[in-house]
């Protein structure tokens, strides 16, 4: 256990601690305690900066399930560190912001911060894990924490709906990803990302390569809200705004980006990978930006803008994967710019989108509404929020001198460079890429401008608001101001992160390059070139669209705010529930006899098929011990009693006859020298008879059998078949064992029970010692059964509930 | 459960005495488990039989007064005990649920074997008694 392991554990330990200290510290906002965690972790991760800047890494390992190749291996390189710093840094700011956003008197803070800390720990775990299974576990934990945070105000129907939606979609992707990881394991024999990367040679030719790639991408696309899986993100905006700022724009949705970046050395260089990422990314970018224009809710706009920006980063990662195809040299360096841009934009997006979300949270908090049709004229009333939003929106729209401008220009450069390629059929359709990117950017500019003017300009109407509107308290402004300061700093002095944060991350994605080789330099002014002209055209077109907004806002398509894709999700979910209910109704007849038939038939099929497949029939009973005469008499009684059962019409007689069979079983155990089993059987039989008697008075008079003769015949056949199969299997197992001269396992126990277990009752020593885990889980089942009995009887349904 | 309406003194007295014997026997079975037939499961069932017998011959109120045990918590206690004993192995650097035993000399008892399997078995005993009683009593008290 190293300090890195402890760093991941700290948020979880704090999450356990919070509910314990919460009742005693109600006077202090719980957030102040929580704030310590991300701050400390941020400072801790900063200490790794010198290592990664030099291109080094830190690797620690802790065995977990070594026999399956699952170990908690942590790995800090440039990419992991960038994400870890983002998670903890933005995390600290978000916690600080939430202290003023969430009222300590009326909110259930101990719930909120437990989920938030759980998320933080899981997210750090995702980006630091080298082992894919550990990564997967943390990945699903982030989905869980996200769903819990979205449904934080669970009394609102929309919150629960959004939480369920995000959970279903991201967990669906997670399962696909797990399958992809397992295929990777099958191909390479290891779960370690680094070892897999080392074995990529020749993997592209494998038939499973494509399957693994698509499954992993499904996980990444659902998490990063790529089209058409993006529909969960707008509904996730029901979460409190600090959560939206943290999970649904700055960190969790970037987990998919992280995964794609992390596995680029494995899959990159393949045409399918290139085009899947580029097409999914560009479609998401365009669709998100166009849909964002239609939104009337500020958070809705930001949600779709996040979707669109994630698409942008995804497409950049796709274009950059060409650098791996080019292998090395000038050509690879040429395309590595796209990866650099992706990493840089990831950082920029976190800063400006984080600040924008916080500004929207302030507006929501102080005015009580986020509807842009109601808002207006807030510039003079909320000057600081105005300034924050203005800078954030300008950066998002790609205006100089902010960091968004830099990465957007570089985005255009990367796509323009892609058109020059003569591989992956880029020469035929490559020219489309910059065109699509340009169109999407026009809409990005448009929705930024709409948000800006609708919120802060126009006429201020007090009647639209339920409470007097004023600027937010000081504490709420600290975090967005810090983020905006970063937006400006990174815009004007972008090179402070170039070699320290961006370059090491790029080298983790493109391991062929070293930090010095990349030699990343950002520049605000790069002469009059195509990219600059594109930006000018965007401003021009966007402004024209803004001025003519009155005209086109009359179109029906603009008024339809809700994404049509939601309809598919709703219908699909309804259909799924309906279908499963139908299936359940078909088999759940409420008759114990029917269930028994299902089970028996299934066991018969399984056993029969295996038996036939393995050709296991054998009959050799030459070495069986002789049976004393009285055993035959007992057996005859046993058989006669069993045969009588179907013909008895009185329930009381039935219970007695069933009891006789049970006691004869005990007699068998006694005869064959198994006193423990005999005792157990006797006691069980006694308790069962008592239980049957108790249930007796609840049962109606036994009705005569009315089943159709064919059904009766079927049941007779099945029961006879069960008997025959079990007998045949028993005899074959015995005689095959004799043929193959298997030594019985009882020899081992006879030898070792006293030596290792210290007891002379073999059965019991096996139960508590050699097979203790089985026994433990069995009593666990017993406990669950008794709780189920309590639930079924004491809290039974009164009818009318939907099960 | 159809609680006995008759107040047959002879029956009640005899059953009370018998119940003590059955309980004593169940403890014997529990401790004998390591070397002779018995153990937590059998002992637990035997104890449950004793309790059920008392519930059968007395009316519900009296039986409740006599047996002032609420059985549901015992399920949890038993389970936790079983699970906790498993960690002893880990404490000594062995696998989970590794059991230990040794022989000690006590005054009056003489040479006695102490095992970690005993508390493990005690957990099973608790769960089995509680489970049998909970199921029986819940069904018996059901009015639906």
mmCIF file of C-alpha atoms in Angstrom, chain A residues 459-669:
data_model
loop_
_atom_site.group_PDB
_atom_site.id
_atom_site.type_symbol
_atom_site.label_atom_id
_atom_site.label_comp_id
_atom_site.label_asym_id
_atom_site.label_seq_id
_atom_site.Cartn_x
_atom_site.Cartn_y
_atom_site.Cartn_z
ATOM 1 C CA UNK A 459 -35.191 44.969 -20.207
ATOM 2 C CA UNK A 460 -35.172 43.897 -16.609
ATOM 3 C CA UNK A 461 -38.623 42.800 -15.427
ATOM 4 C CA UNK A 462 -38.917 42.318 -11.672
ATOM 5 C CA UNK A 463 -42.321 40.714 -12.172
ATOM 6 C CA UNK A 464 -40.618 37.672 -13.735
ATOM 7 C CA UNK A 465 -38.907 36.817 -10.480
ATOM 8 C CA UNK A 466 -40.264 35.612 -7.197
ATOM 9 C CA UNK A 467 -37.661 37.385 -5.098
ATOM 10 C CA UNK A 468 -35.626 40.590 -5.307
ATOM 11 C CA UNK A 469 -32.638 40.058 -7.573
ATOM 12 C CA UNK A 470 -29.139 40.983 -6.431
ATOM 13 C CA UNK A 471 -25.543 39.940 -6.875
ATOM 14 C CA UNK A 472 -24.425 36.668 -5.313
ATOM 15 C CA UNK A 473 -22.583 36.585 -1.993
ATOM 16 C CA UNK A 474 -18.817 36.876 -2.106
ATOM 17 C CA UNK A 475 -18.118 33.219 -1.315
ATOM 18 C CA UNK A 476 -20.117 31.998 -4.251
ATOM 19 C CA UNK A 477 -18.109 34.163 -6.620
ATOM 20 C CA UNK A 478 -14.642 32.982 -5.572
ATOM 21 C CA UNK A 479 -14.639 29.724 -7.533
ATOM 22 C CA UNK A 480 -15.935 31.073 -10.856
ATOM 23 C CA UNK A 481 -13.588 34.046 -10.594
ATOM 24 C CA UNK A 482 -10.615 31.715 -10.136
ATOM 25 C CA UNK A 483 -11.697 29.697 -13.163
ATOM 26 C CA UNK A 484 -12.207 32.804 -15.267
ATOM 27 C CA UNK A 485 -8.803 34.058 -14.224
ATOM 28 C CA UNK A 486 -7.440 30.800 -15.596
ATOM 29 C CA UNK A 487 -9.354 31.324 -18.826
ATOM 30 C CA UNK A 488 -7.671 34.699 -19.296
ATOM 31 C CA UNK A 489 -4.237 33.534 -18.159
ATOM 32 C CA UNK A 490 -4.254 30.503 -20.391
ATOM 33 C CA UNK A 491 -5.397 32.711 -23.239
ATOM 34 C CA UNK A 492 -2.619 35.218 -22.925
ATOM 35 C CA UNK A 493 0.181 33.047 -21.561
ATOM 36 C CA UNK A 494 -0.744 29.605 -22.892
ATOM 37 C CA UNK A 495 2.826 28.360 -22.784
ATOM 38 C CA UNK A 496 2.887 28.037 -19.008
ATOM 39 C CA UNK A 497 1.063 24.724 -19.394
ATOM 40 C CA UNK A 498 2.546 23.738 -22.736
ATOM 41 C CA UNK A 499 5.590 21.819 -21.530
ATOM 42 C CA UNK A 500 4.448 21.025 -18.002
ATOM 43 C CA UNK A 501 0.942 19.659 -18.467
ATOM 44 C CA UNK A 502 0.037 19.336 -22.132
ATOM 45 C CA UNK A 503 3.224 17.842 -23.554
ATOM 46 C CA UNK A 504 3.535 15.002 -20.991
ATOM 47 C CA UNK A 505 -0.123 14.105 -21.578
ATOM 48 C CA UNK A 506 0.458 14.029 -25.330
ATOM 49 C CA UNK A 507 3.461 11.756 -24.898
ATOM 50 C CA UNK A 508 1.282 9.316 -22.928
ATOM 51 C CA UNK A 509 -1.162 9.185 -25.827
ATOM 52 C CA UNK A 510 1.582 9.009 -28.466
ATOM 53 C CA UNK A 511 4.306 7.064 -26.694
ATOM 54 C CA UNK A 512 6.669 7.308 -29.658
ATOM 55 C CA UNK A 513 7.373 10.934 -28.938
ATOM 56 C CA UNK A 514 9.305 12.460 -26.096
ATOM 57 C CA UNK A 515 8.450 15.798 -24.538
ATOM 58 C CA UNK A 516 11.373 17.562 -26.246
ATOM 59 C CA UNK A 517 10.546 16.112 -29.615
ATOM 60 C CA UNK A 518 7.034 17.531 -29.508
ATOM 61 C CA UNK A 519 8.245 21.008 -28.613
ATOM 62 C CA UNK A 520 4.761 22.415 -28.086
ATOM 63 C CA UNK A 521 4.333 26.168 -28.341
ATOM 64 C CA UNK A 522 1.030 27.968 -28.407
ATOM 65 C CA UNK A 523 0.774 31.410 -29.889
ATOM 66 C CA UNK A 524 -2.103 33.839 -29.777
ATOM 67 C CA UNK A 525 -1.145 35.545 -33.026
ATOM 68 C CA UNK A 526 -0.074 33.348 -35.879
ATOM 69 C CA UNK A 527 -0.448 35.571 -38.872
ATOM 70 C CA UNK A 528 -3.323 35.884 -41.288
ATOM 71 C CA UNK A 529 -4.096 32.329 -42.381
ATOM 72 C CA UNK A 530 -7.060 30.123 -43.239
ATOM 73 C CA UNK A 531 -7.891 29.505 -39.583
ATOM 74 C CA UNK A 532 -8.129 33.182 -38.767
ATOM 75 C CA UNK A 533 -10.280 33.796 -41.814
ATOM 76 C CA UNK A 534 -12.535 30.948 -40.710
ATOM 77 C CA UNK A 535 -12.940 32.581 -37.304
ATOM 78 C CA UNK A 536 -13.766 35.924 -38.903
ATOM 79 C CA UNK A 537 -16.346 34.219 -41.114
ATOM 80 C CA UNK A 538 -17.844 32.553 -38.039
ATOM 81 C CA UNK A 539 -18.261 35.889 -36.301
ATOM 82 C CA UNK A 540 -19.783 37.368 -39.410
ATOM 83 C CA UNK A 541 -22.242 34.545 -40.092
ATOM 84 C CA UNK A 542 -23.082 34.141 -36.445
ATOM 85 C CA UNK A 543 -23.868 37.835 -36.119
ATOM 86 C CA UNK A 544 -26.096 37.744 -39.182
ATOM 87 C CA UNK A 545 -27.977 34.784 -37.723
ATOM 88 C CA UNK A 546 -28.278 36.603 -34.400
ATOM 89 C CA UNK A 547 -29.682 39.741 -36.000
ATOM 90 C CA UNK A 548 -32.179 37.781 -38.056
ATOM 91 C CA UNK A 549 -33.168 35.670 -35.069
ATOM 92 C CA UNK A 550 -36.673 37.166 -34.951
ATOM 93 C CA UNK A 551 -37.369 35.647 -38.351
ATOM 94 C CA UNK A 552 -36.044 32.141 -37.976
ATOM 95 C CA UNK A 553 -37.203 31.737 -34.427
ATOM 96 C CA UNK A 554 -40.714 31.470 -35.855
ATOM 97 C CA UNK A 555 -39.858 28.148 -37.468
ATOM 98 C CA UNK A 556 -41.328 25.082 -35.839
ATOM 99 C CA UNK A 557 -37.973 23.367 -35.611
ATOM 100 C CA UNK A 558 -36.687 26.125 -33.349
ATOM 101 C CA UNK A 559 -39.629 25.823 -31.000
ATOM 102 C CA UNK A 560 -39.209 22.102 -30.547
ATOM 103 C CA UNK A 561 -36.904 22.131 -27.584
ATOM 104 C CA UNK A 562 -36.969 18.435 -26.759
ATOM 105 C CA UNK A 563 -34.605 16.202 -28.631
ATOM 106 C CA UNK A 564 -36.566 13.685 -30.770
ATOM 107 C CA UNK A 565 -34.133 10.957 -29.706
ATOM 108 C CA UNK A 566 -35.611 10.985 -26.215
ATOM 109 C CA UNK A 567 -38.728 9.465 -27.710
ATOM 110 C CA UNK A 568 -36.793 6.363 -28.699
ATOM 111 C CA UNK A 569 -35.417 5.979 -25.210
ATOM 112 C CA UNK A 570 -38.835 6.369 -23.586
ATOM 113 C CA UNK A 571 -40.487 3.984 -26.005
ATOM 114 C CA UNK A 572 -37.655 1.509 -25.637
ATOM 115 C CA UNK A 573 -37.826 1.547 -21.867
ATOM 116 C CA UNK A 574 -41.603 1.213 -21.861
ATOM 117 C CA UNK A 575 -41.376 -1.614 -24.354
ATOM 118 C CA UNK A 576 -38.727 -3.368 -22.291
ATOM 119 C CA UNK A 577 -40.806 -3.178 -19.123
ATOM 120 C CA UNK A 578 -43.890 -4.312 -20.982
ATOM 121 C CA UNK A 579 -42.042 -7.190 -22.594
ATOM 122 C CA UNK A 580 -40.492 -8.414 -19.362
ATOM 123 C CA UNK A 581 -43.859 -8.221 -17.641
ATOM 124 C CA UNK A 582 -45.385 -10.327 -20.388
ATOM 125 C CA UNK A 583 -42.628 -12.903 -20.137
ATOM 126 C CA UNK A 584 -43.009 -13.014 -16.372
ATOM 127 C CA UNK A 585 -46.765 -13.427 -16.597
ATOM 128 C CA UNK A 586 -46.438 -16.358 -18.972
ATOM 129 C CA UNK A 587 -44.392 -18.402 -16.536
ATOM 130 C CA UNK A 588 -45.606 -17.083 -13.190
ATOM 131 C CA UNK A 589 -48.806 -19.101 -12.882
ATOM 132 C CA UNK A 590 -48.827 -19.048 -9.101
ATOM 133 C CA UNK A 591 -48.883 -22.836 -9.014
ATOM 134 C CA UNK A 592 -45.970 -24.449 -7.234
ATOM 135 C CA UNK A 593 -46.438 -27.523 -9.398
ATOM 136 C CA UNK A 594 -45.784 -25.543 -12.588
ATOM 137 C CA UNK A 595 -42.575 -24.045 -11.219
ATOM 138 C CA UNK A 596 -41.452 -27.508 -10.301
ATOM 139 C CA UNK A 597 -42.118 -28.694 -13.820
ATOM 140 C CA UNK A 598 -39.988 -25.837 -15.239
ATOM 141 C CA UNK A 599 -37.113 -26.627 -12.934
ATOM 142 C CA UNK A 600 -37.229 -30.358 -13.508
ATOM 143 C CA UNK A 601 -37.522 -29.961 -17.256
ATOM 144 C CA UNK A 602 -34.535 -27.629 -17.304
ATOM 145 C CA UNK A 603 -32.393 -29.906 -15.153
ATOM 146 C CA UNK A 604 -33.403 -32.860 -17.343
ATOM 147 C CA UNK A 605 -32.439 -31.059 -20.525
ATOM 148 C CA UNK A 606 -29.127 -29.894 -19.107
ATOM 149 C CA UNK A 607 -28.182 -33.257 -17.597
ATOM 150 C CA UNK A 608 -29.474 -35.247 -20.540
ATOM 151 C CA UNK A 609 -27.661 -33.148 -23.068
ATOM 152 C CA UNK A 610 -24.368 -33.229 -21.121
ATOM 153 C CA UNK A 611 -24.736 -36.953 -20.627
ATOM 154 C CA UNK A 612 -25.357 -37.558 -24.292
ATOM 155 C CA UNK A 613 -22.649 -35.142 -25.382
ATOM 156 C CA UNK A 614 -19.999 -36.668 -23.131
ATOM 157 C CA UNK A 615 -21.201 -40.216 -23.866
ATOM 158 C CA UNK A 616 -20.967 -40.968 -20.174
ATOM 159 C CA UNK A 617 -23.078 -44.121 -19.912
ATOM 160 C CA UNK A 618 -21.402 -46.915 -18.014
ATOM 161 C CA UNK A 619 -22.664 -49.850 -15.967
ATOM 162 C CA UNK A 620 -20.244 -51.714 -13.770
ATOM 163 C CA UNK A 621 -21.419 -52.637 -10.301
ATOM 164 C CA UNK A 622 -19.145 -55.593 -9.713
ATOM 165 C CA UNK A 623 -17.435 -54.029 -6.696
ATOM 166 C CA UNK A 624 -20.585 -52.886 -4.850
ATOM 167 C CA UNK A 625 -20.841 -53.991 -1.239
ATOM 168 C CA UNK A 626 -23.539 -56.520 -0.349
ATOM 169 C CA UNK A 627 -26.747 -55.116 1.027
ATOM 170 C CA UNK A 628 -28.245 -56.675 4.182
ATOM 171 C CA UNK A 629 -31.728 -58.095 3.844
ATOM 172 C CA UNK A 630 -33.556 -55.581 6.065
ATOM 173 C CA UNK A 631 -32.476 -52.742 3.788
ATOM 174 C CA UNK A 632 -34.622 -54.292 1.082
ATOM 175 C CA UNK A 633 -37.637 -54.263 3.394
ATOM 176 C CA UNK A 634 -37.060 -50.584 4.268
ATOM 177 C CA UNK A 635 -36.658 -49.765 0.600
ATOM 178 C CA UNK A 636 -39.864 -51.579 -0.281
ATOM 179 C CA UNK A 637 -41.750 -49.540 2.345
ATOM 180 C CA UNK A 638 -40.130 -46.390 0.972
ATOM 181 C CA UNK A 639 -41.224 -47.157 -2.595
ATOM 182 C CA UNK A 640 -44.772 -48.093 -1.634
ATOM 183 C CA UNK A 641 -45.187 -44.910 0.404
ATOM 184 C CA UNK A 642 -43.888 -42.792 -2.443
ATOM 185 C CA UNK A 643 -46.225 -44.482 -4.926
ATOM 186 C CA UNK A 644 -49.205 -43.891 -2.640
ATOM 187 C CA UNK A 645 -48.707 -40.109 -2.567
ATOM 188 C CA UNK A 646 -50.391 -39.196 -5.875
ATOM 189 C CA UNK A 647 -53.568 -41.081 -4.928
ATOM 190 C CA UNK A 648 -54.186 -39.504 -1.531
ATOM 191 C CA UNK A 649 -57.026 -36.982 -1.455
ATOM 192 C CA UNK A 650 -56.756 -35.815 2.170
ATOM 193 C CA UNK A 651 -54.154 -33.222 3.015
ATOM 194 C CA UNK A 652 -53.528 -34.511 6.521
ATOM 195 C CA UNK A 653 -52.758 -37.987 5.197
ATOM 196 C CA UNK A 654 -50.439 -36.424 2.630
ATOM 197 C CA UNK A 655 -48.419 -34.673 5.329
ATOM 198 C CA UNK A 656 -48.112 -37.881 7.301
ATOM 199 C CA UNK A 657 -47.002 -39.873 4.276
ATOM 200 C CA UNK A 658 -44.450 -37.237 3.304
ATOM 201 C CA UNK A 659 -43.247 -37.404 6.903
ATOM 202 C CA UNK A 660 -42.798 -41.165 6.631
ATOM 203 C CA UNK A 661 -40.592 -40.719 3.587
ATOM 204 C CA UNK A 662 -38.502 -38.171 5.458
ATOM 205 C CA UNK A 663 -38.038 -40.446 8.466
ATOM 206 C CA UNK A 664 -37.094 -43.380 6.257
ATOM 207 C CA UNK A 665 -34.435 -41.142 4.720
ATOM 208 C CA UNK A 666 -33.109 -40.594 8.234
ATOM 209 C CA UNK A 667 -33.153 -44.340 8.718
ATOM 210 C CA UNK A 668 -31.063 -44.788 5.586
ATOM 211 C CA UNK A 669 -28.511 -42.321 6.903
#
